[in-house]
XYZ file of C-alpha atoms in Angstrom:
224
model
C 29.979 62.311 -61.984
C 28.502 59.259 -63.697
C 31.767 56.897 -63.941
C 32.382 55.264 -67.020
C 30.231 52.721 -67.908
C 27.959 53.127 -65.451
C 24.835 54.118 -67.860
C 25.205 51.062 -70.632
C 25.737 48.782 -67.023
C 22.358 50.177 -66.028
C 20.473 49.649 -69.286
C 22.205 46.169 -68.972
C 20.431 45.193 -66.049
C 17.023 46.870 -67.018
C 17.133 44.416 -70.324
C 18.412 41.579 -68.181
C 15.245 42.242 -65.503
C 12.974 43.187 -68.281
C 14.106 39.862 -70.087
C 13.183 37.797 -66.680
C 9.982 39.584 -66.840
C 9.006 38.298 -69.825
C 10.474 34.413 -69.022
C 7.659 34.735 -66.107
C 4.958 35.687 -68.069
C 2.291 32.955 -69.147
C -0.892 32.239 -71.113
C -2.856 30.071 -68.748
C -4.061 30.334 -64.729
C -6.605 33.293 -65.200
C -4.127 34.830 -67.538
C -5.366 35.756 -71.290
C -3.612 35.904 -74.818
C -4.541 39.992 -74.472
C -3.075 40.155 -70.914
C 0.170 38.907 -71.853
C 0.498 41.085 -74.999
C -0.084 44.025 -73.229
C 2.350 43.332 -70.789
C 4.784 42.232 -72.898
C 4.287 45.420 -75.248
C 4.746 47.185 -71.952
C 7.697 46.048 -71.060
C 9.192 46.638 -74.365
C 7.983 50.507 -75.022
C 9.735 51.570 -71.130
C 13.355 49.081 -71.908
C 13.749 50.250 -75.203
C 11.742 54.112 -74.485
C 9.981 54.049 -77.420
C 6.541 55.367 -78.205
C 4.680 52.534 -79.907
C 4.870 48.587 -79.318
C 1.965 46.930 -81.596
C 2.093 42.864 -81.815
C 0.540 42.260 -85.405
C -0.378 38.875 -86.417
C -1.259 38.042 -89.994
C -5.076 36.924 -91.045
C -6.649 35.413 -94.107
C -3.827 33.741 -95.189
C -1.068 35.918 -94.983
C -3.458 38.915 -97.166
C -3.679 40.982 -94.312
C -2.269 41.640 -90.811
C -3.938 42.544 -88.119
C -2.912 45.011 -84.701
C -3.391 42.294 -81.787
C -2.221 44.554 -79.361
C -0.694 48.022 -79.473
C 0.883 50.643 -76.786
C 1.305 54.084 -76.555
C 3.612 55.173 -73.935
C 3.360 58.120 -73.433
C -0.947 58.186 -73.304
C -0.309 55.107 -70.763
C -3.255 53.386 -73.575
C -3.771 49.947 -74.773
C -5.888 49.195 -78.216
C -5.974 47.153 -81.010
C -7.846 45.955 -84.574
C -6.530 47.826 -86.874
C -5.998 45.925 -90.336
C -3.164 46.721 -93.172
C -3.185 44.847 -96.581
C 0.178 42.782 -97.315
C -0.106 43.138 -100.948
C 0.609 47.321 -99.770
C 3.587 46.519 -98.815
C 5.226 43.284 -100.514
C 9.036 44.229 -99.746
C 8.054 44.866 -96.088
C 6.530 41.376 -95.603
C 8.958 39.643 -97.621
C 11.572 41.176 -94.702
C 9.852 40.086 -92.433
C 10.324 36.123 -94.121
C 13.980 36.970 -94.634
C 15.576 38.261 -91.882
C 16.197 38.500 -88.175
C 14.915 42.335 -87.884
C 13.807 45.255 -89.568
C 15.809 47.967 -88.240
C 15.267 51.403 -90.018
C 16.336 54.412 -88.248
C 14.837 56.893 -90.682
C 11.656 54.271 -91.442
C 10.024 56.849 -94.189
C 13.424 56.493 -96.346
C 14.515 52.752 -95.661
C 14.080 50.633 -98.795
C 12.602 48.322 -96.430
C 9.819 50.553 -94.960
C 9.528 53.657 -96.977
C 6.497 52.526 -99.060
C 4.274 52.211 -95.251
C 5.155 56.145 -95.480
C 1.908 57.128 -96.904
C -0.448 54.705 -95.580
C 1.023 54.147 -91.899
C 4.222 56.250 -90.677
C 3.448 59.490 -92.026
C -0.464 59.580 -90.388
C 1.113 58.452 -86.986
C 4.245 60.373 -86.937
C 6.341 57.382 -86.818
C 10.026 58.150 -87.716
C 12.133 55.193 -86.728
C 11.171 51.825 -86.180
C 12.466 48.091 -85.004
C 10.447 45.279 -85.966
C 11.226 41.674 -85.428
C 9.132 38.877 -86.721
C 7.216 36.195 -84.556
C 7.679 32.488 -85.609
C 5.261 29.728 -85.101
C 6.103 25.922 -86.175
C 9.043 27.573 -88.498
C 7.145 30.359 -90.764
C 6.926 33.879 -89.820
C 2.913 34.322 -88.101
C 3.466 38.820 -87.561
C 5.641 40.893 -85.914
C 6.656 42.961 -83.233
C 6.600 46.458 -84.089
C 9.260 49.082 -81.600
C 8.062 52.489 -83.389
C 9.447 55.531 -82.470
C 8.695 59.551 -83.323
C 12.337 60.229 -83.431
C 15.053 59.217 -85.396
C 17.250 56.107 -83.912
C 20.362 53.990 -84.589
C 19.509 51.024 -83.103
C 22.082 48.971 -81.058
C 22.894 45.171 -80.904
C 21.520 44.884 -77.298
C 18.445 46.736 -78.408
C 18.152 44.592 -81.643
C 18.743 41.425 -79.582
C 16.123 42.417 -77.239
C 13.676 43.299 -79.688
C 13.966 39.567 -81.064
C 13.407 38.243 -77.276
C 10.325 39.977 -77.244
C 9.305 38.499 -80.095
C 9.795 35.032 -79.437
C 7.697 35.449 -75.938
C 4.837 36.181 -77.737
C 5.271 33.273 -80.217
C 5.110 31.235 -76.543
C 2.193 33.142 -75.964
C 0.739 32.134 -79.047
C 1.335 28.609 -78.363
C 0.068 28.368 -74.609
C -3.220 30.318 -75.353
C -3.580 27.789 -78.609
C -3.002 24.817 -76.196
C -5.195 26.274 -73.587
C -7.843 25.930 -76.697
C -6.908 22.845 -77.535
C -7.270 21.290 -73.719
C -10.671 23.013 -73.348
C -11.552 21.186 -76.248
C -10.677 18.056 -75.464
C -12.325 18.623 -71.850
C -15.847 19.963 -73.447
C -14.879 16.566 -75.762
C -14.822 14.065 -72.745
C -17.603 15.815 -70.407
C -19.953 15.058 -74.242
C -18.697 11.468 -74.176
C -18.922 11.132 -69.914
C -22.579 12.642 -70.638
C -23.432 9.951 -74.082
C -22.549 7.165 -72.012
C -24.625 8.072 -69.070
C -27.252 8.823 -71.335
C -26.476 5.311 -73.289
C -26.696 3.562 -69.984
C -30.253 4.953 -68.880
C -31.602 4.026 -72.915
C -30.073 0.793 -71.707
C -31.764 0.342 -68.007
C -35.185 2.202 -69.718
C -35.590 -0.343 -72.126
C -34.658 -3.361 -69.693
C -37.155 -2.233 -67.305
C -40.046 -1.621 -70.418
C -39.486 -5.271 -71.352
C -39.904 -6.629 -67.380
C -42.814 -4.595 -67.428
C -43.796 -6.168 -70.848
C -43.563 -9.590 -69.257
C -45.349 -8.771 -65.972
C -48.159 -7.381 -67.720
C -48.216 -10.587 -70.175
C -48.349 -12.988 -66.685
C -51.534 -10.615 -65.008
C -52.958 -10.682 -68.214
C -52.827 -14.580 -68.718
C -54.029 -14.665 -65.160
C -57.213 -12.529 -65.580
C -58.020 -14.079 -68.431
């Protein structure tokens, strides 16, 4: 017999380890932006045992979001790219700028989510869903998307968690942009190491030219 307990104290440690997962994952050292999504969308479908875990990020100023990263758990499959319009679904992404989750057990009837019916849940059999937004330098930049194919009531721990994963991919976001940013500045320096060298010869070249200029002005006075 499973004492009392015992069940919610083991999904309490399985957050708690999932949560240090996530802590130790990093953009950076051999590691790419996709690498840590996937993981991280891993990690989320097996704590929370749900079906779907896409990271969307939103393009062309905020007229479209794109899938970064999406898995399937139950295909064991990683993909991404697909593209949804914002203007589709205006009360959805102004949730997303309002509040701390989206979570709609019965996503197809939520006022929140029932007009991606149609267009998103419907075609992939989504029924319930947990989405929490990803921040970067204060305004919402996508969301984490827990999708289900069964109906849920999503608990506190689960809603909490769902918000952790969130922000580690907004510290992915920001490692892999300052990766960018110090690969620039490298590329920068090597340019300006590789100008000055190249200063320096034009430099020597054209002292040496005018010795020779002089030297050949002396033999030429001489022979004549």
């Amino acid at each position: 017999m499973v004492e009392p307990g015992a069940e919610s104290a083991g999904g309490l440690r399985a957050n708690e380890a999932a949560r240090m997962r996530l802590a130790r994952l990093h953009v950076g050292n051999g590691v790419s932006l996709t690498e840590a999504l996937r993981s991280a969308a891993e990690i989320a479908a097996r704590v929370l045992e749900v079906e779907r875990v896409g990271v969307w990020l939103f393009a062309d100023e905020h007229r479209a979001i794109r899938c970064e990263s999406l898995f399937e758990r139950t295909r064991n499959t990683h993909s991404e790219g697909a593209m949804l319009r914002a203007a589709d679904f205006p009360n959805y992404c102004r949730a997303l700028e309002e509040r701390r989750d989206i979570a709609a057990g019965a996503a197809r009837d939520h006022d929140l989510t029932r007009e991606l019916g149609a267009a998103y849940l419907e075609p992939l059999g989504i029924v319930s869903m947990l989405d929490a937004p990803i921040y970067r330098s204060g305004e919402v930049a996508g969301v984490v998307c827990h999708e289900h194919t069964a109906a849920r009531q999503w608990t506190d721990e689960e809603r909490d968690f769902a918000g952790a994963v969130a922000d580690a991919v907004s510290r992915f976001l920001e490692e892999d942009a300052l990766s960018h940013a110090e690969a620039r500045l490298r590329a920068q320096e090597s340019y300006l190491t590789e100008s000055r060298k190249m200063e320096a010869l034009g430099r020597l070249a054209a002292g040496v030219a005018h010795d020779f200029r002089n030297f050949l002005t002396v033999v030429i006075g001489s022979a004549d």
